[in-house]
Each structure stands twice: as C-alpha cells, then as structure tokens.
Amino acid sequence: MTVLVPDELALEAFEPYAALRPVLYDLKQIPSPEQQEAEAIGIGLAWVHEVVPFLRQLPNLKLVQTLFAGYEDWIGQLPSGVALSNGRGAHGRAVAEWVAATLLAHYRDLAYFNAQQAKGIWSRQIKETLDGKQVAVLGAGDLGVNAKRVLEPFGCQVTLVGRTARDGVLSLDRYRAIHGDQDVVVLLLPLSEETAGIANAAFLAGMKDGAILMNAGRGTLVDTDALIAEASSGRIKAILDVTEPEPLPDGHPLFSTPGVTVTPHIGGGTEGWLARGWKVAAQQIDQYARVGRPENLVIEAS
Amino acid sequence: MTVLVPDELALEAFEPYAALRPVLYDLKQIPSPEQQEAEAIGIGLAWVHEVVPFLRQLPNLKLVQTLFAGYEDWIGQLPSGVALSNGRGAHGRAVAEWVAATLLAHYRDLAYFNAQQAKGIWSRQIKETLDGKQVAVLGAGDLGVNAKRVLEPFGCQVTLVGRTARDGVLSLDRYRAIHGDQDVVVLLLPLSEETAGIANAAFLAGMKDGAILMNAGRGTLVDTDALIAEASSGRIKAILDVTEPEPLPDGHPLFSTPGVTVTPHIGGGTEGWLARGWKVAAQQIDQYARVGRPENLVIEAS
C-alpha cells in the first residue's frame, strides 16, 4: 500500500512495515501518478487549510493520519470517503511529565529558590507539598491516564473524570459534587461542543480557595477573562500550557496575572516528540492496511 | 513510661500511646524529679551540643529519639548506657519529591519558560525529558527507595546502589562499572567514613558529558572545589540541596557556578514536616517501650 509522508523522519518510521510503501509528498506540488495511488497520508506540522486542497487531488485516499491527539480542526474538512486517525498514545507521557513538573515546581516554589540563588542567598523556607492533595484529572484518555499514573506515587489522591462513567472513571456530572474539594483540577479534555468553556466563571468560582487550575488540553476549555478575574483576586491559581488566544500576544494580561504560570504549549514537545508521533502514525496506518481500521480512528469517512 | 518532649506538637504525637507519659522539658532548666524518671527523650530542632549537658542530668535515660535520618553529629556524644534511634521514614517522601521536582524542572527548563513569561513573550522551544534517562540512586534506604518509586513512572531506568549488594540493590563497588553511563547520579547516602567525599574529582570526571549530579544526602559527600571546577567547564551539571559548607555563605561561588542549582536544604522540609517527624518518633519510642528496641536504632548504648 502506498502511503504519503512529508519528510525523512516520517520515512524512517515506516521502515519496520514491509507492506507499506512510503512516498514523499510536497503540499505545493500537484500529486504525481505514483502519489495518486496513495490510500493513506501522514500529516506533519502543516495546517489543515494547507493540507485539504492537496487531499482533494488524491482519488484513492481513504485515511488521513495525524501526529497529535487534538483533531477538532479537521471536523467537516475531510473529502468524502476519507477517515481520520489521530496520534493518541504518542504524547501522553510527555504531557503527564509537564503536569508533574509544573505542579511540583509550584508546590515546592522552585521559582522562589531560584531567585534566592540568583541573589547568592541561602534562605530556608517551609513550602507546600503535593503529598496528601486531592487532584481531579478531567479527561480519562491517554493524557489523563498517564497523568494519574505519574502523580499518584507522590501521595496525592487522583480522581479520573471522563465524559462517560466507567470503571475507575467518574462522569463529569457526578464530578460536580466533589469539584469544590479539589486542591488541583487538571484539564486534559479534548475540545468538543460539550467541553468548550467548561472552566467558565461558575466552574472557577466553585473551586476551593487556593486551588490550582491546570490546562494542557485546549485553550478554549477555559474562559480566559473569568480566569483572569478569579486569579487576580488571589483566590485561585493557574498553570496553563494552552491558552485562548494561542499563541498569547506579547504582553497579554495572562502573562502577568498574579498566581498564573504560562508555558507556551510545550507539554508534549520534548526531544524526540516528532519521532514519537511518527512511530504511532506508522503503527496506525499499518493497522489500517492489515485490518481495515486503525485503533485511533476518530472521524469516520462520510 | 515517662518520655520527655520539647513542645506541644510533640505532645500531640504521643496521644495514641496510652502507655507513654509525655512530659515537657526545657533544655535551659535543671530536670525536675518527674523529668528525671524519663527513660526516653525526643529531640526537636536543638543542636547536639545544647542537648548533651541536659541528657547527663537524666539518670534513667536509655533512649534518645531524633526526628531526622542523619545522626553523624551524635556519634561519640551520648552518655554511657544511652542508645539513639533516628527519624528514618519521616522525610523520605518529601526528599523524593524534591528529587523529582528539581530534576523535572531541570529537564523541562522551567526557569527558561518562567523568564519568558516575565518578559511577556510566548516562545516555544523543544526541551529535554526524563523519559528514557539512566538514573543511579546512591543510597538504598528510605530516601533512595522513595526516589526510585516516584522517578520510575516517568520512564527512566533507575538503578539503586547501596553499601552492600542485595536484591534490587547494586553494591557501590559493582556500580563503578556503570557510573559513566548514567544521565543522573543522585546522592542519598548517609555520611560515614566510607561515603565522605565519595563524589571527588575522579568520581566527577568519570561522569558522562552533560550528566547531572544531585545531592540531598550530606554536603560533605561532595568535594565542593572539584565540583565547581568540573561544572564551570560546562561538562556536568549539578542540583544540590546540601552543601559543604552549609549553610553556604552569602555569595559563595557555588551559587553562581554555571549549570549548578542550589536549594537551601529544603528537601524534607515541606508543610507538616515536624509533625511527620514526631509521628515516627512516637512510633519508635512506643516500640522501645513494648519490645525494648526501636526499629530505627542506629547507635547502640555503650
């Protein structure tokens, strides 16, 4: 089966799969006859609107494969007869690492100790700990499961919350009753009509005094103005890797809101991240070639 | 059994033990007849040289109980017939949290992103990850075991190294062969004649390029001058919670050595640390009262 891939890193990821024939493509060129045979295409860092016109020139295309978990920009954009599979599983560990790194840095106040070191001063202070805290992780997919796995050994109680209740996962509806008890609320939800703006003014007002909102899902899960208002009063804190708007314009008020930490969407982006994405992408396309349907299929063909 | 304790927090820790009668003491006062009955004494934050003259006025004393793991200052200082039990188990989780917090902050370069936020700039950069790294933890006691437990879920390979080989623990001698392969070397050893200065110039020179030395054991495990020399060249990095001298004098060169992070001995010192210490202390003294010997006995009576 012919598979279109954009670069050398992607080519390498297909080496283990003898039945797949990866062929390089260039979005700016008209597909060659060889490229037009492709049943699957892997998408790298290109924007959806750059890719769609190219897809329309591939008559045999059945599957678009991305490197990331989020796929909301693709909804309604695929040519007829084409399905989409995402990169679920590639970045969960890195995002979970971001959650743990920034949360531990917050509780242990590493920024304070860095500042003391910069002044050349030894100044002991007792700081907080993650041990014993109540942590709700909203989103029980790859990211949420990995976050729970790395946080629990620190002695915090982690509640996984998903859109539908299942073993070990509380439904969002049932979660409302314990929302006000949480020391940390981590948003790792996909963006959908149901989840957009979930962290609105009422949600934020319902958080415990001093609690921390974390967001590594999508920026539009949070009402930015409501968060700035609630955090400015000092009542809650926030650690955000995704924002609305994103990227944040230079000097945006979120950067300087007291108690708000912003990182520039680097949760999953550690060394080797693209290779990890292509590894999952190749596995998915191989699965499609063998059994007709990849495990990560998230948009059915119309 | 009468037990001397220095403050109200300590008194509370003995509430579960009906057979123990905690009595407050003041190091500056001559022990009352009631206090002189004590067989055990709990030591809080006082210095050894402040405590020893008081101990000599307690004719029935059999056990000194401390709140911390380190006990090197007590060696040779106890009155005849008096043993010492330490606070092992009280602070392992907090120290392990410090190891994870500072190591993750280092790899994810949170200091860089904090600085970008302070400038009001969104600047994405790919940083390193703990995932896949080789980590040697020297010291296989409470601290080492806890460090391994919290680090492993991040996908690093952790080797526990102790003074004596046992199941799951490599001996220090055998460790030498893999020292140069480690991305991170964490010192969580107690101080002894055998371990003092273990991280000397040869040890540091044997570390892999770009590797990280961490120390949350005792400052004198490391040759400070040798570390400054090796880190100044940019060849290795270090994250230190204990130093020699300690506290570091204002403006000491370690504070400004490139690639060296210093925190002021705050590894175990998170909210509730004294209560955690007294909880273990009360357990140990209860065990002494019941069976004649606490599990944490580290200095036998002479």
Coordinates of C-alpha atoms in Angstrom, one line a residue:
Chain A
M1 CA 0.0 0.0 0.0
T2 CA 1.3 3.4 -0.9
V3 CA 1.5 5.9 2.0
L4 CA 2.4 9.6 1.5
V5 CA 4.7 11.1 4.1
P6 CA 6.2 14.6 4.3
D7 CA 9.8 14.1 5.4
E8 CA 12.7 11.8 6.1
L9 CA 11.8 11.4 9.8
A10 CA 8.5 10.0 8.7
L11 CA 10.1 7.7 6.1
E12 CA 12.2 6.2 8.9
A13 CA 9.1 5.4 11.0
F14 CA 7.8 3.2 8.2
E15 CA 10.9 1.0 7.9
P16 CA 9.6 -1.8 10.1
Y17 CA 6.5 -2.2 7.9
A18 CA 7.4 -4.1 4.7
A19 CA 3.9 -4.0 3.3
L20 CA 3.7 -0.2 3.4
R21 CA 5.5 1.8 0.7
P22 CA 6.1 5.4 2.0
V23 CA 6.4 8.1 -0.7
L24 CA 7.4 11.7 0.0
Y25 CA 5.0 14.5 -0.9
D26 CA 5.1 18.2 -1.1
L27 CA 1.9 20.2 -0.5
K28 CA 3.0 22.8 -3.0
Q29 CA 3.1 20.3 -5.9
I30 CA 0.5 18.5 -7.9
P31 CA 0.5 14.8 -6.9
S32 CA 2.3 12.6 -9.4
P33 CA 0.6 9.4 -10.7
E34 CA 2.6 7.4 -8.1
Q35 CA 1.4 9.7 -5.3
Q36 CA -2.2 9.5 -6.6
E37 CA -2.2 5.7 -5.8
A38 CA -1.9 6.5 -2.1
E39 CA -4.6 5.1 0.3
A40 CA -3.2 6.8 3.3
I41 CA -1.3 10.1 4.1
G42 CA 0.6 11.1 7.2
I43 CA 0.3 14.8 8.2
G44 CA 3.2 16.5 10.0
L45 CA 3.2 20.1 11.2
A46 CA 1.1 21.6 8.4
W47 CA -2.1 23.5 8.9
V48 CA -5.5 21.9 8.0
H49 CA -6.3 24.6 5.4
E50 CA -2.9 24.0 3.7
V51 CA -3.5 20.2 3.5
V52 CA -7.1 20.0 2.4
P53 CA -6.6 21.2 -1.2
F54 CA -3.9 18.6 -1.6
L55 CA -6.1 15.8 -0.3
R56 CA -8.7 16.6 -2.9
Q57 CA -6.2 15.6 -5.6
L58 CA -5.8 12.0 -4.2
P59 CA -8.5 9.9 -5.8
N60 CA -7.7 6.7 -3.8
L61 CA -7.3 8.3 -0.4
K62 CA -9.1 6.5 2.5
L63 CA -7.2 7.6 5.6
V64 CA -5.6 10.8 7.0
Q65 CA -3.2 10.1 9.9
T66 CA -2.1 12.9 12.3
L67 CA 0.6 13.0 14.9
F68 CA -1.4 14.6 17.7
A69 CA -4.4 13.9 19.9
G70 CA -6.4 17.0 19.1
Y71 CA -8.4 16.8 15.8
E72 CA -11.1 19.4 16.2
D73 CA -9.8 21.5 13.3
W74 CA -10.4 18.5 10.9
I75 CA -14.1 18.1 11.7
G76 CA -16.1 18.7 8.5
Q77 CA -12.9 19.3 6.4
L78 CA -12.2 15.8 5.0
P79 CA -13.0 14.9 1.4
S80 CA -15.9 12.4 1.1
G81 CA -14.8 8.8 1.7
V82 CA -11.8 9.8 3.9
A83 CA -11.5 8.9 7.6
L84 CA -9.1 10.4 10.1
S85 CA -6.9 8.7 12.8
N86 CA -5.1 10.7 15.4
G87 CA -1.8 10.4 17.3
R88 CA -3.3 9.3 20.6
G89 CA -0.6 7.5 22.7
A90 CA 2.4 9.5 21.3
H91 CA 2.5 12.4 23.7
G92 CA 0.7 11.2 26.8
R93 CA 3.9 10.6 28.8
A94 CA 5.4 13.9 27.9
V95 CA 2.2 15.9 28.7
A96 CA 1.9 13.9 32.0
E97 CA 5.6 14.9 32.7
W98 CA 4.7 18.6 32.1
V99 CA 1.8 18.3 34.6
A100 CA 4.0 16.7 37.3
A101 CA 6.9 19.1 36.6
T102 CA 5.0 22.3 36.8
L103 CA 2.8 21.2 39.7
L104 CA 5.7 20.1 41.8
A105 CA 7.6 23.2 40.9
H106 CA 4.6 25.2 42.1
Y107 CA 4.1 23.4 45.4
R108 CA 7.9 23.4 46.2
D109 CA 8.1 27.0 45.0
L110 CA 11.3 26.4 42.9
A111 CA 10.9 29.9 41.4
Y112 CA 11.5 31.4 44.9
F113 CA 14.6 29.3 45.5
N114 CA 15.9 30.1 42.0
A115 CA 15.5 33.8 42.8
Q116 CA 17.3 33.4 46.2
Q117 CA 20.2 31.6 44.4
A118 CA 20.4 34.4 41.9
K119 CA 20.9 36.8 44.8
G120 CA 23.5 34.5 46.3
I121 CA 21.5 33.9 49.5
W122 CA 20.8 30.7 51.5
S123 CA 17.3 31.2 52.8
R124 CA 15.4 28.2 54.1
Q125 CA 11.6 28.3 54.0
I126 CA 9.0 25.7 54.5
K127 CA 6.9 25.2 51.3
E128 CA 3.9 23.1 50.3
T129 CA 3.9 19.5 49.1
L130 CA 1.8 17.5 46.6
D131 CA 1.7 14.8 49.2
G132 CA -1.9 14.4 50.5
K133 CA -3.5 16.7 48.0
Q134 CA -6.8 16.0 46.2
V135 CA -6.3 16.1 42.4
A136 CA -9.1 15.8 39.8
V137 CA -7.9 14.9 36.3
L138 CA -10.7 15.9 33.8
G139 CA -10.1 13.7 30.7
A140 CA -9.6 10.0 31.1
G141 CA -7.9 9.3 27.8
D142 CA -4.2 8.7 27.1
L143 CA -3.2 12.1 28.7
G144 CA -5.4 11.6 31.8
V145 CA -4.4 8.0 32.5
N146 CA -0.7 9.0 32.2
A147 CA -1.1 12.0 34.5
K148 CA -2.8 9.8 37.2
R149 CA 0.0 7.2 36.8
V150 CA 2.8 9.7 37.4
L151 CA 1.1 11.8 40.1
E152 CA -0.2 9.1 42.4
P153 CA 3.2 7.9 43.7
F154 CA 3.6 11.4 45.3
G155 CA 0.9 10.6 47.8
C156 CA -1.9 12.6 46.3
Q157 CA -5.4 11.2 45.7
V158 CA -6.2 11.4 42.0
T159 CA -9.8 11.2 40.7
L160 CA -10.1 10.5 36.9
V161 CA -13.1 12.2 35.4
G162 CA -14.4 11.4 31.9
R163 CA -17.4 12.2 29.7
T164 CA -18.9 8.8 30.5
A165 CA -18.6 6.9 33.8
R166 CA -16.7 3.6 33.7
D167 CA -14.5 1.5 36.0
G168 CA -12.2 3.9 37.8
V169 CA -13.6 7.0 35.9
L170 CA -16.2 9.3 37.4
S171 CA -18.6 11.0 35.0
L172 CA -18.4 14.8 34.6
D173 CA -21.9 15.0 36.1
R174 CA -21.0 13.1 39.2
Y175 CA -17.8 15.1 39.5
R176 CA -19.7 18.3 40.2
A177 CA -20.3 17.1 43.7
I178 CA -16.6 16.9 44.6
H179 CA -15.3 19.8 42.5
G180 CA -15.1 22.1 45.5
D181 CA -12.9 19.7 47.5
Q182 CA -10.1 19.5 44.9
D183 CA -6.7 21.1 45.5
V184 CA -5.9 20.7 41.9
V185 CA -8.1 20.5 38.8
V186 CA -6.3 19.3 35.7
L187 CA -8.0 19.8 32.3
L188 CA -6.8 17.2 29.8
L189 CA -10.1 17.0 27.9
P190 CA -10.5 17.1 24.1
L191 CA -12.2 20.1 22.7
S192 CA -15.9 19.5 21.8
E193 CA -19.2 21.3 22.0
E194 CA -19.7 19.7 25.4
T195 CA -16.3 20.7 26.8
A196 CA -15.7 24.1 25.2
G197 CA -15.7 26.7 28.0
I198 CA -16.2 24.1 30.7
A199 CA -14.0 26.2 33.0
N200 CA -16.3 29.2 33.0
A201 CA -16.9 31.7 35.7
A202 CA -19.2 29.4 37.7
F203 CA -16.7 26.5 37.5
L204 CA -13.9 28.7 38.7
A205 CA -16.0 30.2 41.4
G206 CA -16.8 26.7 42.6
M207 CA -13.1 25.9 43.2
K208 CA -11.7 25.7 46.7
D209 CA -9.8 28.7 48.0
G210 CA -6.1 28.5 46.9
A211 CA -6.9 25.6 44.5
I212 CA -4.9 25.3 41.2
L213 CA -6.4 25.1 37.8
M214 CA -4.2 23.4 35.2
N215 CA -4.8 23.2 31.5
A216 CA -2.9 21.1 29.0
G217 CA -6.0 20.3 26.9
R218 CA -7.1 23.2 24.7
G219 CA -7.1 26.9 25.5
T220 CA -10.9 27.3 24.8
L221 CA -11.7 24.9 27.6
V222 CA -11.2 27.9 29.9
D223 CA -12.9 31.3 29.9
T224 CA -9.8 33.4 29.9
D225 CA -11.5 36.6 31.2
A226 CA -13.2 34.7 34.0
L227 CA -9.9 33.1 35.0
I228 CA -8.0 36.5 35.0
A229 CA -10.8 37.9 37.2
E230 CA -10.7 34.9 39.7
A231 CA -6.9 34.6 39.8
S232 CA -6.4 38.4 40.1
S233 CA -8.3 38.4 43.4
G234 CA -5.8 35.8 44.6
R235 CA -8.5 33.2 45.3
I236 CA -7.2 30.6 42.9
K237 CA -4.0 29.9 40.9
A238 CA -3.5 28.5 37.4
I239 CA -0.8 26.7 35.4
L240 CA -1.6 26.8 31.7
D241 CA 0.2 25.2 28.7
V242 CA -2.6 26.1 26.3
T243 CA -4.5 29.4 26.1
E244 CA -7.2 31.3 24.3
P245 CA -6.0 33.1 22.3
E246 CA -3.0 31.0 21.3
P247 CA -0.2 31.9 20.9
L248 CA -0.7 34.6 23.5
P249 CA 0.1 38.0 22.0
D250 CA 3.2 39.7 23.6
G251 CA 2.3 41.3 26.9
H252 CA -1.2 39.6 27.1
P253 CA -2.6 40.1 30.7
L254 CA -2.5 36.3 31.4
F255 CA 1.4 36.6 31.4
S256 CA 1.2 39.0 34.4
T257 CA -1.8 37.8 36.3
P258 CA -0.8 37.0 39.9
G259 CA -0.7 33.3 40.6
V260 CA -0.8 32.3 36.9
T261 CA 2.0 30.3 35.3
V262 CA 2.1 30.1 31.5
T263 CA 4.2 27.8 29.4
P264 CA 4.0 28.1 25.6
H265 CA 2.2 24.8 24.6
I266 CA 5.3 22.7 25.3
G267 CA 3.5 19.9 27.2
G268 CA 4.1 17.2 24.6
G269 CA 7.1 18.9 22.9
T270 CA 10.2 17.3 24.4
E271 CA 13.2 15.9 22.5
G272 CA 12.1 13.2 20.1
W273 CA 8.4 14.3 20.0
L274 CA 8.1 14.2 16.2
A275 CA 9.7 10.7 16.1
R276 CA 7.3 9.5 18.8
G277 CA 4.4 10.9 16.7
W278 CA 5.5 9.2 13.5
K279 CA 6.0 5.9 15.4
V280 CA 2.3 5.9 16.4
A281 CA 1.3 7.2 13.0
A282 CA 3.1 4.3 11.2
Q283 CA 1.5 1.8 13.7
Q284 CA -2.0 3.2 12.9
I285 CA -1.5 3.1 9.1
D286 CA -0.1 -0.5 9.4
Q287 CA -3.2 -1.5 11.3
Y288 CA -5.4 0.1 8.7
A289 CA -3.6 -1.8 6.0
R290 CA -3.9 -5.1 7.8
V291 CA -7.4 -5.0 9.3
G292 CA -9.1 -2.0 7.6
R293 CA -9.5 0.2 10.6
P294 CA -6.9 1.8 12.9
E295 CA -7.4 1.8 16.6
N296 CA -7.1 5.7 16.8
L297 CA -9.9 6.3 14.2
V298 CA -11.6 9.4 15.4
I299 CA -13.5 10.7 12.3
E300 CA -15.4 8.2 10.2
A301 CA -15.5 8.6 6.4
S302 CA -18.6 10.4 5.2
Chain B
M1 CA 7.0 5.1 80.8
T2 CA 7.9 8.7 81.1
V3 CA 9.1 10.4 77.8
L4 CA 10.5 13.9 77.6
V5 CA 9.3 16.0 74.7
P6 CA 10.1 19.7 73.9
D7 CA 6.8 21.1 72.7
E8 CA 3.1 20.9 72.1
L9 CA 3.4 19.4 68.6
A10 CA 5.4 16.5 70.1
L11 CA 2.9 16.1 72.9
E12 CA 0.1 15.5 70.3
A13 CA 2.1 12.8 68.6
F14 CA 2.1 10.7 71.8
E15 CA -1.7 10.8 72.2
P16 CA -2.3 7.4 70.6
Y17 CA 0.0 5.7 73.0
A18 CA -1.6 5.3 76.4
A19 CA 1.4 3.5 78.0
L20 CA 3.7 6.5 77.3
R21 CA 3.5 9.6 79.5
P22 CA 5.0 12.6 77.6
V23 CA 6.4 15.4 79.9
L24 CA 7.6 18.7 78.5
Y25 CA 11.2 19.7 79.1
D26 CA 13.2 22.9 78.7
L27 CA 16.9 22.5 78.0
K28 CA 17.7 25.6 80.0
Q29 CA 16.3 24.2 83.2
I30 CA 17.5 21.6 85.6
P31 CA 15.3 18.4 85.2
S32 CA 12.6 18.1 87.9
P33 CA 12.3 14.8 89.8
E34 CA 9.4 13.8 87.5
Q35 CA 11.6 14.6 84.4
Q36 CA 14.5 12.6 85.9
E37 CA 12.3 9.4 85.7
A38 CA 12.4 9.6 81.9
E39 CA 13.7 6.6 80.0
A40 CA 13.4 8.2 76.6
I41 CA 13.7 11.7 75.2
G42 CA 12.6 13.2 71.9
I43 CA 14.9 15.8 70.4
G44 CA 13.4 18.5 68.2
L45 CA 15.4 21.2 66.4
A46 CA 18.1 21.7 69.1
W47 CA 21.8 21.2 68.4
V48 CA 23.6 18.2 69.8
H49 CA 26.0 20.4 71.9
E50 CA 22.9 22.1 73.5
V51 CA 21.3 18.8 74.3
V52 CA 24.1 16.7 75.7
P53 CA 24.6 18.5 79.1
F54 CA 20.8 18.1 79.7
L55 CA 21.0 14.3 78.9
R56 CA 23.7 13.9 81.6
Q57 CA 21.2 15.0 84.2
L58 CA 18.8 12.2 83.4
P59 CA 19.8 9.1 85.4
N60 CA 17.2 6.7 84.0
L61 CA 17.7 7.7 80.3
K62 CA 18.0 4.7 77.9
L63 CA 17.0 6.2 74.5
V64 CA 17.4 9.4 72.6
Q65 CA 15.0 9.7 69.7
T66 CA 15.6 12.2 66.8
L67 CA 13.3 13.4 64.0
F68 CA 15.8 13.1 61.1
A69 CA 17.7 10.4 59.2
G70 CA 21.2 11.9 59.7
Y71 CA 22.8 11.2 63.0
E72 CA 26.5 11.6 62.4
D73 CA 26.8 14.5 64.9
W74 CA 25.7 12.2 67.7
I75 CA 28.4 9.6 67.3
G76 CA 30.5 9.6 70.5
Q77 CA 28.3 12.2 72.2
L78 CA 25.8 10.0 74.1
P79 CA 26.1 9.4 77.8
S80 CA 27.0 5.8 78.8
G81 CA 24.1 3.4 78.6
V82 CA 22.1 5.6 76.2
A83 CA 21.2 4.5 72.6
L84 CA 19.9 6.6 69.7
S85 CA 17.1 6.0 67.3
N86 CA 16.6 8.2 64.2
G87 CA 13.6 9.6 62.2
R88 CA 14.1 7.2 59.2
G89 CA 10.8 7.0 57.4
A90 CA 9.5 10.5 58.2
H91 CA 11.0 12.5 55.4
G92 CA 11.7 10.0 52.5
R93 CA 8.7 11.0 50.6
A94 CA 9.4 14.7 50.8
V95 CA 13.0 14.3 49.8
A96 CA 12.0 12.1 46.9
E97 CA 9.5 14.8 45.9
W98 CA 12.4 17.3 45.9
V99 CA 14.5 15.0 43.7
A100 CA 11.6 14.6 41.2
A101 CA 10.6 18.3 41.3
T102 CA 14.1 19.7 40.7
L103 CA 15.1 17.1 38.1
L104 CA 11.9 17.6 36.1
A105 CA 12.3 21.3 36.3
H106 CA 15.8 21.0 35.0
Y107 CA 15.0 18.8 32.1
R108 CA 11.9 20.7 31.1
D109 CA 13.8 24.0 31.7
L110 CA 11.0 25.7 33.7
A111 CA 13.4 28.5 34.6
Y112 CA 13.6 29.4 30.9
F113 CA 9.8 29.5 30.5
N114 CA 9.4 31.5 33.7
A115 CA 11.8 34.1 32.3
Q116 CA 9.9 34.2 29.0
Q117 CA 6.6 34.7 30.9
A118 CA 8.2 37.5 33.0
K119 CA 9.1 39.2 29.7
G120 CA 5.5 38.6 28.4
I121 CA 6.7 36.5 25.5
W122 CA 5.3 33.2 24.0
S123 CA 8.4 31.4 22.9
R124 CA 8.1 27.7 22.1
Q125 CA 11.2 25.6 22.4
I126 CA 11.8 21.8 22.5
K127 CA 13.4 20.8 25.8
E128 CA 14.7 17.6 27.3
T129 CA 12.7 14.9 29.1
L130 CA 13.4 12.5 32.0
D131 CA 11.8 9.7 29.8
G132 CA 14.4 7.2 28.8
K133 CA 17.2 8.5 31.0
Q134 CA 19.5 6.4 33.1
V135 CA 19.4 7.4 36.8
A136 CA 21.6 5.9 39.5
V137 CA 20.4 6.5 43.1
L138 CA 23.3 6.0 45.5
G139 CA 21.8 5.2 48.9
A140 CA 19.2 2.4 49.1
G141 CA 17.5 3.4 52.4
D142 CA 14.2 5.2 52.9
L143 CA 15.2 8.2 50.8
G144 CA 16.6 6.1 47.9
V145 CA 13.7 3.7 47.8
N146 CA 11.2 6.5 47.7
A147 CA 13.2 8.3 45.0
K148 CA 13.2 5.2 42.8
R149 CA 9.4 4.8 43.4
V150 CA 8.5 8.3 42.2
L151 CA 11.0 8.6 39.3
E152 CA 10.3 5.3 37.6
P153 CA 6.8 6.1 36.3
F154 CA 8.4 8.8 34.2
G155 CA 10.1 6.2 32.0
C156 CA 13.6 6.5 33.3
Q157 CA 15.7 3.4 34.3
V158 CA 16.6 3.7 37.9
T159 CA 19.5 1.7 39.5
L160 CA 19.5 1.6 43.3
V161 CA 23.0 1.4 44.7
G162 CA 23.8 0.6 48.4
R163 CA 26.8 -0.1 50.5
T164 CA 26.0 -3.8 50.4
A165 CA 24.5 -5.7 47.5
R166 CA 21.1 -7.2 48.0
D167 CA 18.0 -8.0 45.9
G168 CA 17.4 -5.0 43.6
V169 CA 20.4 -3.1 45.0
L170 CA 23.8 -2.9 43.4
S171 CA 26.9 -2.6 45.6
L172 CA 29.0 0.6 45.3
D173 CA 31.9 -1.5 44.0
R174 CA 29.8 -3.0 41.2
Y175 CA 28.3 0.4 40.4
R176 CA 31.7 1.8 39.3
A177 CA 31.4 -0.1 36.0
I178 CA 28.2 1.7 35.0
H179 CA 28.9 5.1 36.6
G180 CA 29.9 6.6 33.2
D181 CA 26.6 5.6 31.6
Q182 CA 24.4 7.5 34.0
D183 CA 22.5 10.6 32.9
V184 CA 21.7 11.4 36.5
V185 CA 23.6 10.4 39.7
V186 CA 21.6 11.1 42.9
L187 CA 23.4 11.0 46.2
L188 CA 21.1 10.0 49.1
L189 CA 23.8 8.2 51.1
P190 CA 24.3 8.7 54.9
L191 CA 27.5 10.3 55.9
S192 CA 30.2 7.9 57.1
E193 CA 33.9 7.4 56.8
E194 CA 33.2 5.3 53.7
T195 CA 31.0 7.8 52.0
A196 CA 32.6 11.2 52.9
G197 CA 34.0 12.8 49.8
I198 CA 32.7 9.9 47.6
A199 CA 32.0 12.5 44.8
N200 CA 35.6 13.6 44.5
A201 CA 37.4 14.8 41.4
A202 CA 37.8 11.3 39.9
F203 CA 34.1 10.4 40.5
L204 CA 33.0 13.7 38.8
A205 CA 35.5 13.2 36.0
G206 CA 34.0 9.7 35.4
M207 CA 30.5 11.1 34.8
K208 CA 29.1 11.2 31.3
D209 CA 29.2 14.5 29.4
G210 CA 26.2 16.6 30.3
A211 CA 25.2 14.3 33.2
I212 CA 23.6 15.7 36.4
L213 CA 24.9 15.2 39.9
M214 CA 22.2 15.6 42.6
N215 CA 22.9 15.7 46.3
A216 CA 20.3 15.5 49.0
G217 CA 22.4 13.4 51.4
R218 CA 25.0 15.4 53.1
G219 CA 27.2 18.3 51.8
T220 CA 30.5 16.5 52.6
L221 CA 29.7 13.6 50.3
V222 CA 30.8 16.0 47.5
D223 CA 34.2 17.7 47.0
T224 CA 32.9 21.2 46.5
D225 CA 36.0 22.6 44.8
A226 CA 36.2 19.6 42.4
L227 CA 32.5 20.1 41.6
I228 CA 32.9 23.8 40.9
A229 CA 35.9 23.0 38.6
E230 CA 34.0 20.3 36.7
A231 CA 30.8 22.2 36.4
S232 CA 32.5 25.5 35.4
S233 CA 33.8 23.8 32.3
G234 CA 30.2 23.1 31.4
R235 CA 30.9 19.3 31.3
I236 CA 28.5 18.3 34.0
K237 CA 25.6 19.9 35.9
A238 CA 24.5 19.7 39.5
I239 CA 21.4 20.1 41.6
L240 CA 22.3 20.4 45.3
D241 CA 20.1 20.6 48.4
V242 CA 23.0 20.1 50.8
T243 CA 26.4 21.7 50.5
E244 CA 29.8 22.0 52.2
P245 CA 30.0 24.4 53.8
E246 CA 26.4 24.6 54.9
P247 CA 24.7 27.0 55.0
L248 CA 26.5 28.4 52.1
P249 CA 27.8 31.9 53.0
D250 CA 26.3 34.8 51.0
G251 CA 27.8 35.0 47.5
H252 CA 29.6 31.6 47.7
P253 CA 30.9 30.6 44.3
L254 CA 28.5 27.6 44.1
F255 CA 25.6 29.9 43.9
S256 CA 26.9 31.3 40.6
T257 CA 28.6 28.3 39.1
P258 CA 27.1 27.7 35.6
G259 CA 24.8 24.6 35.5
V260 CA 24.6 24.4 39.3
T261 CA 21.2 24.7 41.0
V262 CA 21.3 25.2 44.8
T263 CA 18.3 24.9 47.2
P264 CA 18.8 25.6 50.9
H265 CA 18.4 22.1 52.4
I266 CA 14.6 22.1 51.9
G267 CA 14.3 18.5 50.6
G268 CA 12.4 17.1 53.6
G269 CA 11.1 20.5 54.8
T270 CA 7.6 20.8 53.5
E271 CA 4.4 21.7 55.4
G272 CA 3.8 19.3 58.2
W273 CA 7.5 18.1 58.3
L274 CA 7.8 18.4 62.1
A275 CA 4.5 16.6 62.7
R276 CA 5.7 13.8 60.4
G277 CA 9.0 13.6 62.3
W278 CA 7.2 13.4 65.7
K279 CA 4.8 10.7 64.4
V280 CA 7.8 8.5 63.6
A281 CA 9.5 9.4 66.8
A282 CA 6.4 8.4 68.9
Q283 CA 6.2 5.1 67.0
Q284 CA 9.8 4.4 67.7
I285 CA 9.6 5.2 71.4
D286 CA 6.4 3.1 71.7
Q287 CA 8.3 0.2 70.1
Y288 CA 11.1 0.7 72.6
A289 CA 8.6 0.6 75.5
R290 CA 6.9 -2.6 74.2
V291 CA 9.8 -4.7 72.9
G292 CA 12.9 -3.0 74.3
R293 CA 14.4 -1.9 70.9
P294 CA 13.1 0.5 68.3
E295 CA 13.4 -0.4 64.6
N296 CA 15.4 2.8 63.8
L297 CA 18.1 2.1 66.4
V298 CA 21.3 3.5 64.8
I299 CA 23.6 3.9 67.8
E300 CA 23.8 1.2 70.4
A301 CA 24.3 2.1 74.1
S302 CA 27.9 2.0 75.1

